[in-house]
Structure formats: structure tokens, C-alpha cells
Amino acid sequence: MLFVSDLDRTIIFSSRFMQSVKEERSYQVVEVVNGKHRSFITETALHLLNKVRSSVMFVPVTTRTKEQYERIQLFQGNLTPPYAVVGNGATILRNGEVDQEWHHHILRRCSQECVSRETVRDKLKESFSKEWLKEERDADGWFFYYIIDPDKTDYEVLPSFQKWCHTQGWEATLHGRKFYLIPTPINKGDAVTYIQEKEDQTFSVSAGDSLLDLPMLKATTIAYTAKKSDLDGKGNLPALRVTEKEGILSAESLLLEVLLLSSSNLDKPEILSSKAACTLWGIDSSTLRKRKDDFPPGTIRKFGSSYAVTVSGMKAVFGAPLPSTSSIERRVTL
């Protein structure tokens, strides 16, 4: 099984995403910039991530540049993953080194399919005010983006500019306070597909939080996003699964789901998340928590604020599940 995941706001989070957490948590610092703690992961999520990495092929996928990615301590030294995708898909790192085959493939496609950066920049400055485009930044020479003033976004001009970019081999994506201008060949989905083919991986799981992640989410068998992310409820991907928790706690829900997928027979799963179990048995999560002490030893375990249960444990406590109704439930033979 292959698990490919965005990093920021999916696995790791800045300090502002910790402020609204009501539950007690211990955190691990995973990125330090100029002596300041920049990114964090909960201890529970880190524990689950380590278990996931020992069970499946895990590939970090990020819009960060190579230098920015290498600041994250989770993936350096002995923890270097077999693959990592940086620069939104412009660069694939294989055991920490640039994959030259992919590098030349992207160079060739960009030169053949895309107009110059200068052409896009000229059109951009012709279309939008200087007050909106506050600061331009470069991403390893592959693409560029602007820090913008969100209060001055011209939503009437934006769609026509994005359409023009698409005809010129570029994609223009607004994400929070950043406006990305990226050549169309540079995307997370194509990079993930390349790795899938190299490793002959037919079953894959992905996770992401923004429009830049959509090509990757569409390229995998199962896709997740965090509750209240930019993709939650937007209809961009109808089959997109949403985590039970939001913010920094969403990583715990996500990684538990991935761990359960990696250890289950998908045709006849024995291990379920509490969310899946409650759906199949027609009970709410509070009912399951109240009966947790009634489960036979080894049939229920808590990860952070979520539980994993076995089918045999659910049957022992709650009896037979409800008759299957949805297409998903019909594929699960209990």
C-alpha cells in the first residue's frame, strides 16, 4: 500500500492551529526557523505516523521548495523516506536525491507546453492592482507566487485570468494569502502517478487540504481531507473522506484511518475505526465510549481521542450490525 500526503495543515501544523484545541495534548516541534518553533505535530500523531511508516510506503508531497522541505526534521537523516515530492511536483527526491529522470521529464514538458514566466507576470500585473500583489517569491525557479492582501482580491477579474493562464499552460491558484502561478505539467498528481508506476503500487491512499492537492487526491484509490479544510464540503471530489477531527487533531484521525487500512483485509476487515463501527452498528460515538469497558481484552484501543475496534469486539458488546444499506457497507462482509 502507498500513502501519499500533503504536509502543512495535513500532517504538521503551525502554532495558530493549536490555539483552538480544547483537549490536552503533548506536541513535538518538527521545524525550527531562525531559532523559532515553526511547525508541530501531536505526540499521538507522531506515534501513529511512525507505525504507518513501518507498515506502508509513505511519501510526503508538498508545495514547499526542497530547502523548505528539508527543514522538517521528521524526514531527515535516518528518517529519509524512499520518495518525497517537493515543489508541488516539480521535483521528486529518491532516497533524498533528485530523481533525474523526472527532472528532465518536467523540463521538457514545461519548455514545450508553457509560455514564459515573463509573459504570465506581464498579464498578471496588467490584470491586478499592485496593492493586491504585495510580495513575489520564487520556488526553485520552477514557479512563482505572491503574498497577497486578501481584502483587495478582485473576484470579478480572477476567473478570467485563471482561464487565460490555463490556455497558456499555467495554473493560477489562490490559497489563503498566497496566489500561485504554476506551469500545468507541475502538479502533485502526475508526480504521484510516476511513483505508483515505478513501484507497481495498485492500491494507494492520499490526504490533502487545498486545491493544489486535488490532482494527487484524484490519482489515488482513497482520498482524505481534514474537517473544515478548504476542500471539506466543496464538491471538488465527491468521494473525498473527511476526518472526524479538525485542525492539528485531524492528523491523528487521518493516520489512524491509514493505519487501519494498512492492517485490514479490505474485503473482510476485522479492524475498524470507531466512526466506521458506529455507522455499521447504527449507534453514536458516545454510546461506544460508554461501553468501552465492556469490550473483551484486545478488541478496543484508544489513539488520542479516537478508538480502533475489532469486529469481534463490536459483536460481543452490541450484537450483529445493521443490515447493509450503502454501497460502501455492502462491500464490507462482517
mmCIF file of N, CA and C in Angstrom, residues 17-125:
data_model
loop_
_atom_site.group_PDB
_atom_site.id
_atom_site.type_symbol
_atom_site.label_atom_id
_atom_site.label_comp_id
_atom_site.label_asym_id
_atom_site.label_seq_id
_atom_site.Cartn_x
_atom_site.Cartn_y
_atom_site.Cartn_z
ATOM 1 N N PHE A 17 -2.765 26.822 14.757
ATOM 2 C CA PHE A 17 -3.747 25.747 14.706
ATOM 3 C C PHE A 17 -3.835 24.987 16.027
ATOM 4 N N MET A 18 -2.994 25.356 17.004
ATOM 5 C CA MET A 18 -3.026 24.707 18.310
ATOM 6 C C MET A 18 -3.870 25.495 19.304
ATOM 7 N N GLN A 19 -4.150 26.748 18.996
ATOM 8 C CA GLN A 19 -4.790 27.624 19.965
ATOM 9 C C GLN A 19 -6.229 27.241 20.266
ATOM 10 N N SER A 20 -6.929 26.665 19.294
ATOM 11 C CA SER A 20 -8.342 26.335 19.491
ATOM 12 C C SER A 20 -8.564 24.920 20.009
ATOM 13 N N VAL A 21 -7.483 24.174 20.266
ATOM 14 C CA VAL A 21 -7.620 22.788 20.718
ATOM 15 C C VAL A 21 -8.082 22.767 22.171
ATOM 16 N N LYS A 22 -9.220 22.115 22.403
ATOM 17 C CA LYS A 22 -9.784 22.057 23.748
ATOM 18 C C LYS A 22 -9.209 20.896 24.562
ATOM 19 N N GLU A 23 -8.754 19.848 23.894
ATOM 20 C CA GLU A 23 -8.267 18.664 24.586
ATOM 21 C C GLU A 23 -6.781 18.802 24.912
ATOM 22 N N GLU A 24 -6.365 18.202 25.994
ATOM 23 C CA GLU A 24 -4.953 18.255 26.379
ATOM 24 C C GLU A 24 -4.116 17.430 25.414
ATOM 25 N N ARG A 25 -2.988 17.979 25.003
ATOM 26 C CA ARG A 25 -2.104 17.298 24.059
ATOM 27 C C ARG A 25 -0.649 17.637 24.375
ATOM 28 N N SER A 26 0.222 16.693 24.047
ATOM 29 C CA SER A 26 1.660 16.950 24.055
ATOM 30 C C SER A 26 2.079 17.097 22.600
ATOM 31 N N TYR A 27 3.008 18.025 22.348
ATOM 32 C CA TYR A 27 3.406 18.335 20.976
ATOM 33 C C TYR A 27 4.890 18.121 20.769
ATOM 34 N N GLN A 28 5.234 17.807 19.531
ATOM 35 C CA GLN A 28 6.626 17.672 19.122
ATOM 36 C C GLN A 28 6.921 18.767 18.097
ATOM 37 N N VAL A 29 8.005 19.526 18.312
ATOM 38 C CA VAL A 29 8.427 20.524 17.335
ATOM 39 C C VAL A 29 9.103 19.796 16.176
ATOM 40 N N VAL A 30 8.692 20.089 14.944
ATOM 41 C CA VAL A 30 9.265 19.404 13.779
ATOM 42 C C VAL A 30 9.969 20.362 12.817
ATOM 43 N N GLU A 31 9.867 21.672 13.089
ATOM 44 C CA GLU A 31 10.535 22.639 12.211
ATOM 45 C C GLU A 31 10.918 23.868 13.022
ATOM 46 N N VAL A 32 12.170 24.288 12.877
ATOM 47 C CA VAL A 32 12.675 25.489 13.544
ATOM 48 C C VAL A 32 13.251 26.412 12.475
ATOM 49 N N VAL A 33 12.816 27.673 12.476
ATOM 50 C CA VAL A 33 13.297 28.654 11.507
ATOM 51 C C VAL A 33 13.823 29.870 12.263
ATOM 52 N N ASN A 34 15.104 30.178 12.067
ATOM 53 C CA ASN A 34 15.740 31.315 12.751
ATOM 54 C C ASN A 34 15.537 31.246 14.266
ATOM 55 N N GLY A 35 15.680 30.048 14.788
ATOM 56 C CA GLY A 35 15.566 29.855 16.229
ATOM 57 C C GLY A 35 14.149 29.806 16.762
ATOM 58 N N LYS A 36 13.147 29.963 15.893
ATOM 59 C CA LYS A 36 11.756 29.948 16.328
ATOM 60 C C LYS A 36 11.068 28.661 15.909
ATOM 61 N N HIS A 37 10.242 28.134 16.818
ATOM 62 C CA HIS A 37 9.480 26.932 16.511
ATOM 63 C C HIS A 37 8.395 27.269 15.492
ATOM 64 N N ARG A 38 8.431 26.598 14.346
ATOM 65 C CA ARG A 38 7.525 26.943 13.245
ATOM 66 C C ARG A 38 6.393 25.924 13.071
ATOM 67 N N SER A 39 6.702 24.632 13.122
ATOM 68 C CA SER A 39 5.683 23.610 12.850
ATOM 69 C C SER A 39 5.702 22.532 13.926
ATOM 70 N N PHE A 40 4.504 21.919 14.127
ATOM 71 C CA PHE A 40 4.334 20.970 15.219
ATOM 72 C C PHE A 40 3.511 19.764 14.749
ATOM 73 N N ILE A 41 3.621 18.695 15.540
ATOM 74 C CA ILE A 41 2.774 17.519 15.379
ATOM 75 C C ILE A 41 2.456 17.030 16.788
ATOM 76 N N THR A 42 1.266 16.493 17.006
ATOM 77 C CA THR A 42 0.975 15.966 18.334
ATOM 78 C C THR A 42 1.767 14.679 18.550
ATOM 79 N N GLU A 43 2.043 14.370 19.818
ATOM 80 C CA GLU A 43 2.783 13.136 20.121
ATOM 81 C C GLU A 43 2.010 11.909 19.648
ATOM 82 N N THR A 44 0.679 11.970 19.762
ATOM 83 C CA THR A 44 -0.139 10.846 19.288
ATOM 84 C C THR A 44 -0.012 10.673 17.788
ATOM 85 N N ALA A 45 -0.084 11.790 17.048
ATOM 86 C CA ALA A 45 0.044 11.709 15.592
ATOM 87 C C ALA A 45 1.428 11.214 15.191
ATOM 88 N N LEU A 46 2.455 11.640 15.919
ATOM 89 C CA LEU A 46 3.813 11.181 15.620
ATOM 90 C C LEU A 46 3.934 9.680 15.844
ATOM 91 N N HIS A 47 3.345 9.193 16.919
ATOM 92 C CA HIS A 47 3.348 7.756 17.199
ATOM 93 C C HIS A 47 2.649 6.995 16.072
ATOM 94 N N LEU A 48 1.503 7.490 15.638
ATOM 95 C CA LEU A 48 0.767 6.832 14.551
ATOM 96 C C LEU A 48 1.529 6.919 13.235
ATOM 97 N N LEU A 49 2.166 8.072 12.976
ATOM 98 C CA LEU A 49 2.944 8.227 11.739
ATOM 99 C C LEU A 49 4.082 7.211 11.685
ATOM 100 N N ASN A 50 4.757 7.006 12.801
ATOM 101 C CA ASN A 50 5.848 6.027 12.833
ATOM 102 C C ASN A 50 5.333 4.621 12.552
ATOM 103 N N LYS A 51 4.151 4.297 13.070
ATOM 104 C CA LYS A 51 3.557 2.991 12.795
ATOM 105 C C LYS A 51 3.163 2.861 11.324
ATOM 106 N N VAL A 52 2.610 3.946 10.766
ATOM 107 C CA VAL A 52 2.238 3.943 9.351
ATOM 108 C C VAL A 52 3.479 3.730 8.489
ATOM 109 N N ARG A 53 4.560 4.439 8.809
ATOM 110 C CA ARG A 53 5.784 4.341 8.012
ATOM 111 C C ARG A 53 6.396 2.947 8.059
ATOM 112 N N SER A 54 6.147 2.224 9.138
ATOM 113 C CA SER A 54 6.673 0.861 9.220
ATOM 114 C C SER A 54 5.752 -0.154 8.545
ATOM 115 N N SER A 55 4.537 0.300 8.169
ATOM 116 C CA SER A 55 3.552 -0.612 7.581
ATOM 117 C C SER A 55 3.359 -0.430 6.087
ATOM 118 N N VAL A 56 3.551 0.806 5.588
ATOM 119 C CA VAL A 56 3.274 1.104 4.176
ATOM 120 C C VAL A 56 4.411 1.947 3.612
ATOM 121 N N MET A 57 4.377 2.178 2.297
ATOM 122 C CA MET A 57 5.307 3.123 1.684
ATOM 123 C C MET A 57 4.697 4.519 1.820
ATOM 124 N N PHE A 58 5.315 5.342 2.648
ATOM 125 C CA PHE A 58 4.825 6.692 2.899
ATOM 126 C C PHE A 58 5.634 7.703 2.100
ATOM 127 N N VAL A 59 4.934 8.573 1.357
ATOM 128 C CA VAL A 59 5.586 9.584 0.522
ATOM 129 C C VAL A 59 5.069 10.969 0.897
ATOM 130 N N PRO A 60 5.889 11.835 1.489
ATOM 131 C CA PRO A 60 5.481 13.226 1.721
ATOM 132 C C PRO A 60 5.364 13.950 0.389
ATOM 133 N N VAL A 61 4.315 14.755 0.232
ATOM 134 C CA VAL A 61 4.084 15.504 -1.011
ATOM 135 C C VAL A 61 3.759 16.946 -0.621
ATOM 136 N N THR A 62 4.573 17.894 -1.079
ATOM 137 C CA THR A 62 4.406 19.262 -0.601
ATOM 138 C C THR A 62 4.676 20.296 -1.686
ATOM 139 N N THR A 63 4.083 21.466 -1.528
ATOM 140 C CA THR A 63 4.367 22.596 -2.406
ATOM 141 C C THR A 63 5.623 23.333 -1.946
ATOM 142 N N ARG A 64 6.128 22.995 -0.787
ATOM 143 C CA ARG A 64 7.367 23.588 -0.288
ATOM 144 C C ARG A 64 8.516 23.361 -1.279
ATOM 145 N N THR A 65 9.470 24.277 -1.282
ATOM 146 C CA THR A 65 10.692 24.059 -2.050
ATOM 147 C C THR A 65 11.513 22.964 -1.374
ATOM 148 N N LYS A 66 12.530 22.490 -2.050
ATOM 149 C CA LYS A 66 13.400 21.461 -1.481
ATOM 150 C C LYS A 66 14.026 21.951 -0.174
ATOM 151 N N GLU A 67 14.482 23.193 -0.161
ATOM 152 C CA GLU A 67 15.102 23.734 1.052
ATOM 153 C C GLU A 67 14.099 23.824 2.200
ATOM 154 N N GLN A 68 12.888 24.271 1.905
ATOM 155 C CA GLN A 68 11.867 24.369 2.948
ATOM 156 C C GLN A 68 11.471 22.990 3.463
ATOM 157 N N TYR A 69 11.371 22.022 2.558
ATOM 158 C CA TYR A 69 11.041 20.649 2.966
ATOM 159 C C TYR A 69 12.117 20.080 3.878
ATOM 160 N N GLU A 70 13.364 20.355 3.569
ATOM 161 C CA GLU A 70 14.468 19.784 4.346
ATOM 162 C C GLU A 70 14.607 20.396 5.735
ATOM 163 N N ARG A 71 13.840 21.433 6.034
ATOM 164 C CA ARG A 71 13.805 21.968 7.396
ATOM 165 C C ARG A 71 12.977 21.090 8.331
ATOM 166 N N ILE A 72 12.122 20.225 7.760
ATOM 167 C CA ILE A 72 11.246 19.389 8.588
ATOM 168 C C ILE A 72 12.038 18.197 9.104
ATOM 169 N N GLN A 73 12.220 18.125 10.395
ATOM 170 C CA GLN A 73 13.095 17.119 10.998
ATOM 171 C C GLN A 73 12.566 15.699 10.869
ATOM 172 N N LEU A 74 11.259 15.553 10.636
ATOM 173 C CA LEU A 74 10.656 14.223 10.551
ATOM 174 C C LEU A 74 11.213 13.376 9.421
ATOM 175 N N PHE A 75 11.793 14.018 8.402
ATOM 176 C CA PHE A 75 12.146 13.298 7.181
ATOM 177 C C PHE A 75 13.622 13.415 6.824
ATOM 178 N N GLN A 76 14.464 13.670 7.822
ATOM 179 C CA GLN A 76 15.882 13.852 7.546
ATOM 180 C C GLN A 76 16.724 12.735 8.170
ATOM 181 N N GLY A 77 17.958 12.607 7.708
ATOM 182 C CA GLY A 77 18.881 11.614 8.257
ATOM 183 C C GLY A 77 18.380 10.201 8.048
ATOM 184 N N ASN A 78 18.337 9.434 9.123
ATOM 185 C CA ASN A 78 17.880 8.042 9.034
ATOM 186 C C ASN A 78 16.390 7.930 8.734
ATOM 187 N N LEU A 79 15.671 9.067 8.825
ATOM 188 C CA LEU A 79 14.226 9.059 8.585
ATOM 189 C C LEU A 79 13.865 9.451 7.159
ATOM 190 N N THR A 80 14.861 9.576 6.293
ATOM 191 C CA THR A 80 14.606 9.952 4.898
ATOM 192 C C THR A 80 13.691 8.924 4.230
ATOM 193 N N PRO A 81 12.539 9.359 3.693
ATOM 194 C CA PRO A 81 11.627 8.400 3.046
ATOM 195 C C PRO A 81 12.170 7.950 1.688
ATOM 196 N N PRO A 82 11.670 6.831 1.158
ATOM 197 C CA PRO A 82 12.157 6.344 -0.139
ATOM 198 C C PRO A 82 11.883 7.337 -1.268
ATOM 199 N N TYR A 83 10.769 8.069 -1.152
ATOM 200 C CA TYR A 83 10.433 9.121 -2.106
ATOM 201 C C TYR A 83 9.875 10.320 -1.340
ATOM 202 N N ALA A 84 10.064 11.498 -1.898
ATOM 203 C CA ALA A 84 9.370 12.703 -1.441
ATOM 204 C C ALA A 84 9.125 13.572 -2.663
ATOM 205 N N VAL A 85 7.977 14.226 -2.692
ATOM 206 C CA VAL A 85 7.634 15.122 -3.799
ATOM 207 C C VAL A 85 7.652 16.546 -3.257
ATOM 208 N N VAL A 86 8.467 17.417 -3.849
ATOM 209 C CA VAL A 86 8.560 18.803 -3.406
ATOM 210 C C VAL A 86 8.285 19.734 -4.586
ATOM 211 N N GLY A 87 8.130 21.022 -4.282
ATOM 212 C CA GLY A 87 7.869 21.979 -5.354
ATOM 213 C C GLY A 87 6.590 21.701 -6.100
ATOM 214 N N ASN A 88 5.571 21.160 -5.375
ATOM 215 C CA ASN A 88 4.258 20.867 -5.963
ATOM 216 C C ASN A 88 4.304 19.809 -7.062
ATOM 217 N N GLY A 89 5.389 19.038 -7.102
ATOM 218 C CA GLY A 89 5.522 18.007 -8.133
ATOM 219 C C GLY A 89 6.640 18.280 -9.109
ATOM 220 N N ALA A 90 7.321 19.437 -8.982
ATOM 221 C CA ALA A 90 8.428 19.756 -9.888
ATOM 222 C C ALA A 90 9.607 18.826 -9.667
ATOM 223 N N THR A 91 9.817 18.423 -8.397
ATOM 224 C CA THR A 91 10.983 17.610 -8.053
ATOM 225 C C THR A 91 10.557 16.396 -7.244
ATOM 226 N N ILE A 92 11.093 15.247 -7.619
ATOM 227 C CA ILE A 92 10.923 14.027 -6.836
ATOM 228 C C ILE A 92 12.281 13.668 -6.240
ATOM 229 N N LEU A 93 12.303 13.496 -4.930
ATOM 230 C CA LEU A 93 13.513 13.053 -4.250
ATOM 231 C C LEU A 93 13.424 11.542 -4.043
ATOM 232 N N ARG A 94 14.458 10.841 -4.468
ATOM 233 C CA ARG A 94 14.503 9.388 -4.291
ATOM 234 C C ARG A 94 15.647 9.095 -3.333
ATOM 235 N N ASN A 95 15.290 8.632 -2.132
ATOM 236 C CA ASN A 95 16.279 8.448 -1.057
ATOM 237 C C ASN A 95 17.069 9.734 -0.810
ATOM 238 N N GLY A 96 16.371 10.858 -0.905
ATOM 239 C CA GLY A 96 16.965 12.151 -0.610
ATOM 240 C C GLY A 96 17.637 12.840 -1.774
ATOM 241 N N GLU A 97 17.792 12.151 -2.905
ATOM 242 C CA GLU A 97 18.469 12.724 -4.072
ATOM 243 C C GLU A 97 17.466 12.991 -5.195
ATOM 244 N N VAL A 98 17.739 14.018 -5.998
ATOM 245 C CA VAL A 98 16.833 14.393 -7.089
ATOM 246 C C VAL A 98 16.750 13.273 -8.118
ATOM 247 N N ASP A 99 15.530 12.868 -8.443
ATOM 248 C CA ASP A 99 15.291 11.863 -9.476
ATOM 249 C C ASP A 99 15.501 12.537 -10.832
ATOM 250 N N GLN A 100 16.581 12.199 -11.505
ATOM 251 C CA GLN A 100 16.954 12.881 -12.740
ATOM 252 C C GLN A 100 16.005 12.564 -13.897
ATOM 253 N N GLU A 101 15.455 11.375 -13.922
ATOM 254 C CA GLU A 101 14.507 11.029 -14.989
ATOM 255 C C GLU A 101 13.292 11.949 -14.926
ATOM 256 N N TRP A 102 12.752 12.141 -13.730
ATOM 257 C CA TRP A 102 11.600 13.028 -13.559
ATOM 258 C C TRP A 102 11.992 14.478 -13.822
ATOM 259 N N HIS A 103 13.168 14.868 -13.388
ATOM 260 C CA HIS A 103 13.661 16.232 -13.590
ATOM 261 C C HIS A 103 13.674 16.599 -15.076
ATOM 262 N N HIS A 104 14.210 15.726 -15.901
ATOM 263 C CA HIS A 104 14.290 16.017 -17.333
ATOM 264 C C HIS A 104 12.909 15.940 -17.999
ATOM 265 N N HIS A 105 12.072 15.067 -17.481
ATOM 266 C CA HIS A 105 10.704 14.973 -17.999
ATOM 267 C C HIS A 105 9.958 16.296 -17.791
ATOM 268 N N ILE A 106 10.075 16.869 -16.604
ATOM 269 C CA ILE A 106 9.399 18.131 -16.299
ATOM 270 C C ILE A 106 9.997 19.280 -17.103
ATOM 271 N N LEU A 107 11.312 19.312 -17.224
ATOM 272 C CA LEU A 107 11.959 20.352 -18.036
ATOM 273 C C LEU A 107 11.438 20.339 -19.467
ATOM 274 N N ARG A 108 11.348 19.151 -20.031
ATOM 275 C CA ARG A 108 10.915 19.008 -21.414
ATOM 276 C C ARG A 108 9.458 19.453 -21.576
ATOM 277 N N ARG A 109 8.594 19.019 -20.696
ATOM 278 C CA ARG A 109 7.185 19.373 -20.813
ATOM 279 C C ARG A 109 6.958 20.876 -20.641
ATOM 280 N N CYS A 110 7.646 21.479 -19.688
ATOM 281 C CA CYS A 110 7.463 22.918 -19.453
ATOM 282 C C CYS A 110 7.922 23.736 -20.660
ATOM 283 N N SER A 111 9.025 23.321 -21.263
ATOM 284 C CA SER A 111 9.537 24.067 -22.419
ATOM 285 C C SER A 111 8.625 23.921 -23.630
ATOM 286 N N GLN A 112 7.944 22.788 -23.742
ATOM 287 C CA GLN A 112 7.094 22.519 -24.895
ATOM 288 C C GLN A 112 5.658 23.018 -24.721
ATOM 289 N N GLU A 113 5.165 23.068 -23.509
ATOM 290 C CA GLU A 113 3.736 23.288 -23.286
ATOM 291 C C GLU A 113 3.380 24.623 -22.642
ATOM 292 N N CYS A 114 4.372 25.371 -22.168
ATOM 293 C CA CYS A 114 4.068 26.554 -21.357
ATOM 294 C C CYS A 114 4.725 27.815 -21.914
ATOM 295 N N VAL A 115 3.999 28.936 -21.844
ATOM 296 C CA VAL A 115 4.610 30.214 -22.195
ATOM 297 C C VAL A 115 5.587 30.602 -21.081
ATOM 298 N N SER A 116 6.365 31.627 -21.319
ATOM 299 C CA SER A 116 7.393 32.030 -20.355
ATOM 300 C C SER A 116 6.787 32.635 -19.096
ATOM 301 N N ARG A 117 7.565 32.617 -18.029
ATOM 302 C CA ARG A 117 7.154 33.244 -16.780
ATOM 303 C C ARG A 117 6.909 34.742 -16.993
ATOM 304 N N GLU A 118 7.749 35.368 -17.805
ATOM 305 C CA GLU A 118 7.617 36.809 -18.043
ATOM 306 C C GLU A 118 6.269 37.142 -18.681
ATOM 307 N N THR A 119 5.806 36.289 -19.595
ATOM 308 C CA THR A 119 4.504 36.505 -20.229
ATOM 309 C C THR A 119 3.385 36.466 -19.194
ATOM 310 N N VAL A 120 3.457 35.489 -18.289
ATOM 311 C CA VAL A 120 2.440 35.354 -17.239
ATOM 312 C C VAL A 120 2.519 36.538 -16.280
ATOM 313 N N ARG A 121 3.716 36.919 -15.907
ATOM 314 C CA ARG A 121 3.881 38.042 -14.985
ATOM 315 C C ARG A 121 3.321 39.337 -15.589
ATOM 316 N N ASP A 122 3.580 39.566 -16.859
ATOM 317 C CA ASP A 122 3.068 40.773 -17.520
ATOM 318 C C ASP A 122 1.540 40.793 -17.514
ATOM 319 N N LYS A 123 0.935 39.659 -17.832
ATOM 320 C CA LYS A 123 -0.525 39.569 -17.836
ATOM 321 C C LYS A 123 -1.082 39.762 -16.426
ATOM 322 N N LEU A 124 -0.395 39.218 -15.450
ATOM 323 C CA LEU A 124 -0.809 39.330 -14.060
ATOM 324 C C LEU A 124 -0.844 40.792 -13.617
ATOM 325 N N LYS A 125 0.237 41.514 -13.889
ATOM 326 C CA LYS A 125 0.328 42.908 -13.449
ATOM 327 C C LYS A 125 -0.586 43.829 -14.253
#
